[in-house]
XYZ file of C-alpha atoms in Angstrom:
305
model
C 155.714 -54.949 -24.265
C 155.585 -51.272 -25.246
C 152.310 -49.533 -26.011
C 153.219 -49.330 -29.703
C 154.124 -53.005 -29.825
C 150.887 -53.939 -28.084
C 148.959 -51.921 -30.650
C 150.695 -53.665 -33.515
C 150.015 -57.049 -31.934
C 146.359 -56.181 -31.515
C 146.009 -55.082 -35.133
C 147.754 -58.253 -36.276
C 145.366 -60.365 -34.220
C 142.397 -58.607 -35.782
C 143.722 -59.189 -39.264
C 144.431 -62.859 -38.617
C 140.978 -63.319 -37.094
C 139.226 -61.868 -40.126
C 141.352 -63.849 -42.560
C 140.671 -67.095 -40.716
C 136.988 -66.316 -40.683
C 136.949 -65.614 -44.389
C 138.704 -68.872 -45.187
C 136.752 -71.053 -42.794
C 133.318 -69.518 -43.253
C 132.867 -69.265 -46.992
C 129.825 -71.535 -47.248
C 127.037 -69.738 -49.053
C 123.788 -69.242 -47.228
C 120.487 -70.557 -48.489
C 117.529 -68.194 -48.410
C 114.701 -69.351 -46.176
C 111.292 -68.508 -47.547
C 108.867 -67.154 -44.983
C 105.514 -68.996 -44.811
C 102.744 -67.440 -46.873
C 100.672 -66.558 -43.822
C 103.403 -64.629 -41.981
C 102.281 -61.258 -40.643
C 104.919 -58.713 -39.598
C 104.167 -55.927 -37.167
C 105.868 -53.530 -34.801
C 104.534 -53.333 -31.249
C 105.182 -49.914 -29.745
C 106.341 -50.164 -26.144
C 107.599 -47.363 -23.885
C 111.162 -48.706 -23.727
C 111.531 -49.670 -27.395
C 109.605 -50.987 -30.380
C 109.418 -54.781 -30.668
C 109.210 -56.619 -33.983
C 106.758 -59.521 -34.021
C 105.887 -62.093 -36.679
C 102.751 -64.217 -36.392
C 101.625 -67.268 -38.342
C 98.212 -68.863 -38.380
C 94.813 -67.540 -37.438
C 94.875 -65.220 -34.396
C 93.774 -67.042 -31.259
C 93.869 -66.649 -27.475
C 96.083 -69.771 -27.518
C 99.536 -69.478 -29.044
C 102.919 -71.110 -29.352
C 105.502 -68.416 -28.584
C 109.034 -68.805 -29.974
C 111.890 -66.798 -28.411
C 115.349 -66.814 -30.021
C 118.727 -66.664 -28.289
C 121.567 -64.141 -28.151
C 122.444 -62.916 -31.633
C 119.343 -64.550 -33.089
C 116.062 -63.321 -34.520
C 112.623 -64.544 -35.530
C 114.230 -66.081 -38.630
C 115.970 -68.779 -36.597
C 112.585 -70.485 -36.213
C 111.665 -70.616 -39.910
C 112.731 -74.276 -40.392
C 110.335 -75.625 -37.716
C 107.265 -73.626 -38.756
C 105.900 -76.365 -41.066
C 105.551 -78.670 -38.046
C 103.478 -75.989 -36.284
C 101.129 -75.385 -39.198
C 97.500 -74.622 -38.208
C 98.595 -73.332 -34.801
C 98.822 -69.662 -33.897
C 102.573 -69.033 -33.673
C 104.080 -65.821 -32.304
C 107.769 -65.042 -32.852
C 109.381 -62.085 -31.139
C 112.609 -60.231 -31.913
C 113.952 -59.501 -28.436
C 115.079 -55.964 -27.694
C 118.422 -55.397 -29.421
C 117.812 -58.089 -32.022
C 116.376 -58.399 -35.516
C 114.162 -55.456 -36.350
C 113.435 -54.477 -32.738
C 114.828 -51.322 -31.140
C 118.464 -51.358 -30.019
C 118.874 -48.952 -27.097
C 121.840 -48.906 -24.721
C 119.945 -50.498 -21.823
C 117.006 -52.754 -20.987
C 118.577 -56.165 -21.645
C 117.993 -57.881 -18.294
C 116.129 -61.180 -18.481
C 113.326 -59.838 -16.293
C 112.960 -56.793 -18.565
C 112.907 -58.979 -21.672
C 110.305 -61.281 -20.125
C 108.108 -58.326 -19.167
C 108.375 -57.018 -22.715
C 107.298 -60.327 -24.287
C 104.312 -60.418 -21.921
C 103.308 -56.927 -23.058
C 103.484 -58.042 -26.691
C 101.296 -61.077 -26.020
C 98.771 -58.924 -24.189
C 98.595 -56.600 -27.188
C 97.983 -59.608 -29.449
C 95.197 -60.939 -27.244
C 97.035 -64.122 -26.274
C 95.743 -65.596 -23.010
C 97.296 -69.070 -22.981
C 100.825 -69.662 -24.256
C 103.152 -72.583 -24.740
C 106.490 -70.768 -24.650
C 109.639 -72.083 -26.346
C 113.027 -70.477 -25.783
C 116.333 -71.224 -27.496
C 119.531 -70.717 -25.494
C 119.265 -67.282 -23.808
C 115.668 -67.192 -25.015
C 115.031 -69.969 -22.498
C 115.869 -67.609 -19.655
C 113.508 -65.010 -21.098
C 110.799 -67.680 -21.354
C 111.408 -68.656 -17.733
C 111.140 -65.051 -16.598
C 107.963 -64.603 -18.615
C 106.445 -67.642 -16.916
C 107.557 -66.505 -13.456
C 105.980 -63.080 -13.963
C 102.800 -64.278 -15.670
C 101.605 -67.599 -14.330
C 98.178 -66.698 -15.720
C 99.570 -66.573 -19.241
C 102.043 -69.455 -19.614
C 100.700 -73.023 -19.745
C 103.928 -74.870 -20.542
C 107.576 -74.118 -21.246
C 110.172 -75.688 -23.536
C 113.891 -74.943 -23.440
C 116.228 -75.671 -26.355
C 119.975 -75.604 -25.735
C 119.455 -73.508 -22.596
C 122.395 -73.904 -20.232
C 121.674 -75.009 -16.668
C 124.496 -73.225 -14.790
C 127.188 -70.703 -15.589
C 130.175 -72.902 -14.765
C 129.042 -75.470 -17.340
C 129.512 -73.080 -20.258
C 132.287 -74.132 -22.656
C 132.842 -71.428 -25.287
C 131.435 -69.445 -28.214
C 133.990 -70.722 -30.715
C 137.266 -68.965 -31.680
C 135.811 -65.864 -33.295
C 132.867 -65.682 -30.915
C 135.192 -65.654 -27.917
C 137.252 -62.825 -29.428
C 134.161 -60.763 -30.147
C 133.355 -60.669 -26.447
C 136.737 -59.127 -25.638
C 135.848 -55.396 -25.874
C 139.335 -54.266 -26.955
C 139.074 -56.638 -29.923
C 135.371 -57.079 -30.564
C 134.280 -53.447 -30.522
C 136.645 -52.159 -33.261
C 136.160 -55.365 -35.250
C 132.353 -55.263 -35.093
C 131.622 -52.823 -37.960
C 134.220 -54.533 -40.177
C 132.870 -58.081 -40.009
C 132.095 -59.526 -43.461
C 129.300 -62.028 -43.994
C 131.773 -64.917 -44.105
C 133.133 -64.022 -40.667
C 129.634 -64.004 -39.204
C 128.896 -67.396 -40.743
C 132.136 -68.669 -39.245
C 131.135 -67.382 -35.804
C 127.679 -68.960 -36.142
C 129.174 -72.301 -37.200
C 130.058 -73.060 -33.565
C 126.336 -73.648 -33.036
C 126.424 -76.703 -35.329
C 128.208 -80.056 -35.498
C 128.328 -80.273 -39.283
C 128.249 -78.025 -42.338
C 125.027 -76.065 -42.389
C 124.070 -73.589 -45.091
C 123.309 -70.573 -42.932
C 120.513 -68.472 -44.460
C 121.453 -64.925 -45.441
C 118.641 -63.539 -43.297
C 120.333 -64.863 -40.154
C 123.532 -63.103 -41.175
C 121.718 -59.860 -41.996
C 119.916 -59.898 -38.646
C 123.220 -60.360 -36.816
C 124.764 -57.530 -38.857
C 121.895 -55.313 -37.730
C 122.750 -55.630 -34.046
C 124.891 -53.116 -32.204
C 127.929 -54.283 -30.275
C 126.220 -53.040 -27.133
C 123.030 -55.038 -27.753
C 125.047 -58.219 -28.292
C 127.293 -57.923 -25.256
C 124.600 -56.558 -22.925
C 122.349 -59.533 -23.734
C 125.185 -61.965 -23.114
C 126.123 -60.257 -19.853
C 122.494 -60.289 -18.709
C 122.225 -64.053 -19.227
C 125.420 -64.547 -17.190
C 123.961 -62.472 -14.364
C 120.757 -64.491 -14.512
C 122.589 -67.799 -14.099
C 124.919 -66.399 -11.466
C 121.928 -65.420 -9.347
C 120.310 -68.843 -9.586
C 120.639 -71.999 -11.658
C 118.068 -72.526 -14.382
C 116.762 -75.958 -13.235
C 115.851 -74.481 -9.850
C 113.948 -71.644 -11.489
C 112.179 -74.117 -13.770
C 111.277 -76.381 -10.856
C 109.663 -73.473 -9.007
C 107.335 -72.801 -11.934
C 105.633 -76.178 -11.602
C 104.742 -76.117 -15.297
C 104.855 -78.921 -17.858
C 108.420 -78.651 -19.173
C 110.441 -79.917 -22.119
C 114.232 -79.650 -22.296
C 115.777 -80.348 -25.696
C 119.505 -80.302 -26.370
C 122.047 -81.378 -28.959
C 124.334 -84.213 -27.910
C 127.182 -82.441 -29.724
C 126.558 -78.973 -28.284
C 129.959 -77.212 -28.149
C 128.696 -74.440 -25.870
C 126.953 -76.440 -23.158
C 128.266 -80.009 -22.719
C 125.618 -82.701 -23.003
C 126.273 -83.945 -19.466
C 125.267 -80.580 -18.019
C 121.688 -80.987 -19.273
C 121.272 -83.824 -16.787
C 120.997 -81.051 -14.172
C 117.399 -80.682 -15.341
C 116.532 -84.113 -13.953
C 115.841 -82.448 -10.626
C 112.881 -80.628 -12.213
C 109.700 -82.583 -11.386
C 107.989 -84.243 -14.364
C 110.351 -82.685 -16.911
C 110.716 -84.321 -20.316
C 114.332 -84.324 -21.517
C 115.161 -85.104 -25.155
C 118.425 -85.029 -27.093
C 119.170 -84.957 -30.801
C 122.363 -85.757 -32.683
C 123.311 -82.148 -33.406
C 124.814 -79.021 -31.888
C 123.538 -75.966 -30.048
C 120.732 -75.054 -32.481
C 118.566 -78.105 -33.268
C 115.896 -76.068 -35.055
C 118.470 -75.223 -37.757
C 120.479 -78.446 -37.810
C 117.661 -80.941 -37.164
C 114.447 -79.039 -37.981
C 112.380 -82.155 -38.718
C 112.775 -83.936 -35.367
C 112.831 -80.624 -33.498
C 109.578 -79.535 -35.097
C 107.950 -82.876 -34.299
C 108.957 -82.637 -30.632
C 107.661 -79.075 -30.356
C 104.405 -79.968 -32.080
C 103.841 -82.940 -29.790
C 104.576 -80.787 -26.715
C 102.276 -78.004 -27.914
C 99.454 -80.455 -28.667
C 99.681 -81.882 -25.152
C 99.511 -78.504 -23.434
């Protein structure tokens, strides 16, 4: 194929991708109201400002919620009612939400160190840490670095090993091809983003506009660097082995219909001593698709630890 023909083919693929996304992802989002006691703040750190939202009365004991790649603090809104009267800390990881978006600093160890610095600034001394997807690796790193700080750890939809990963959905897979994703990134309409996010669910879900806006606010570099960093993390060592080394009370929650990490792969976590493994009839993001049962499981885990 000539260079000109290849260029035409690439432009055609981009056009088809956007059109498919527009047709398939036209479900309107539903605004998610933030709880009345939410407090927003920016924590100034040397390698980039971090956006934090807290709920409940400040306390040395906290439940810490860490989103996954492409997420933000808003992904946790649906489960907050179940955590009422606890001190809840939600963090926008570097490159996400309202946090800084530099070109570097996206390694899991760096992200874990950053979350620890935020918790220190807030006066948190004992944390039950919950991570969704890639956020689970950040939570694991946080616990490995700060055994004095983390009391228990919960993983939601966090893959156990790299070779178990299935896919990000049609549009998501294309976005991670630099020759396609980078030029397409600034052109993505809301409907295309909703279509890409839909691979995280097993049924129609009204995706809140805030989730779309937060994704829009990312740079292509912050998205791909975070994804690459999670791959490196799993390539170095499988997640169940890291979790086993922590020796902490652990909860692993997954959706039986997860399209990204097959349900069978979560059985890898059975080699973690005393782990509690729970599944729900949903996809990759139970806190959005099944917020009631997810919130109850998190509340029960937090109350125990």
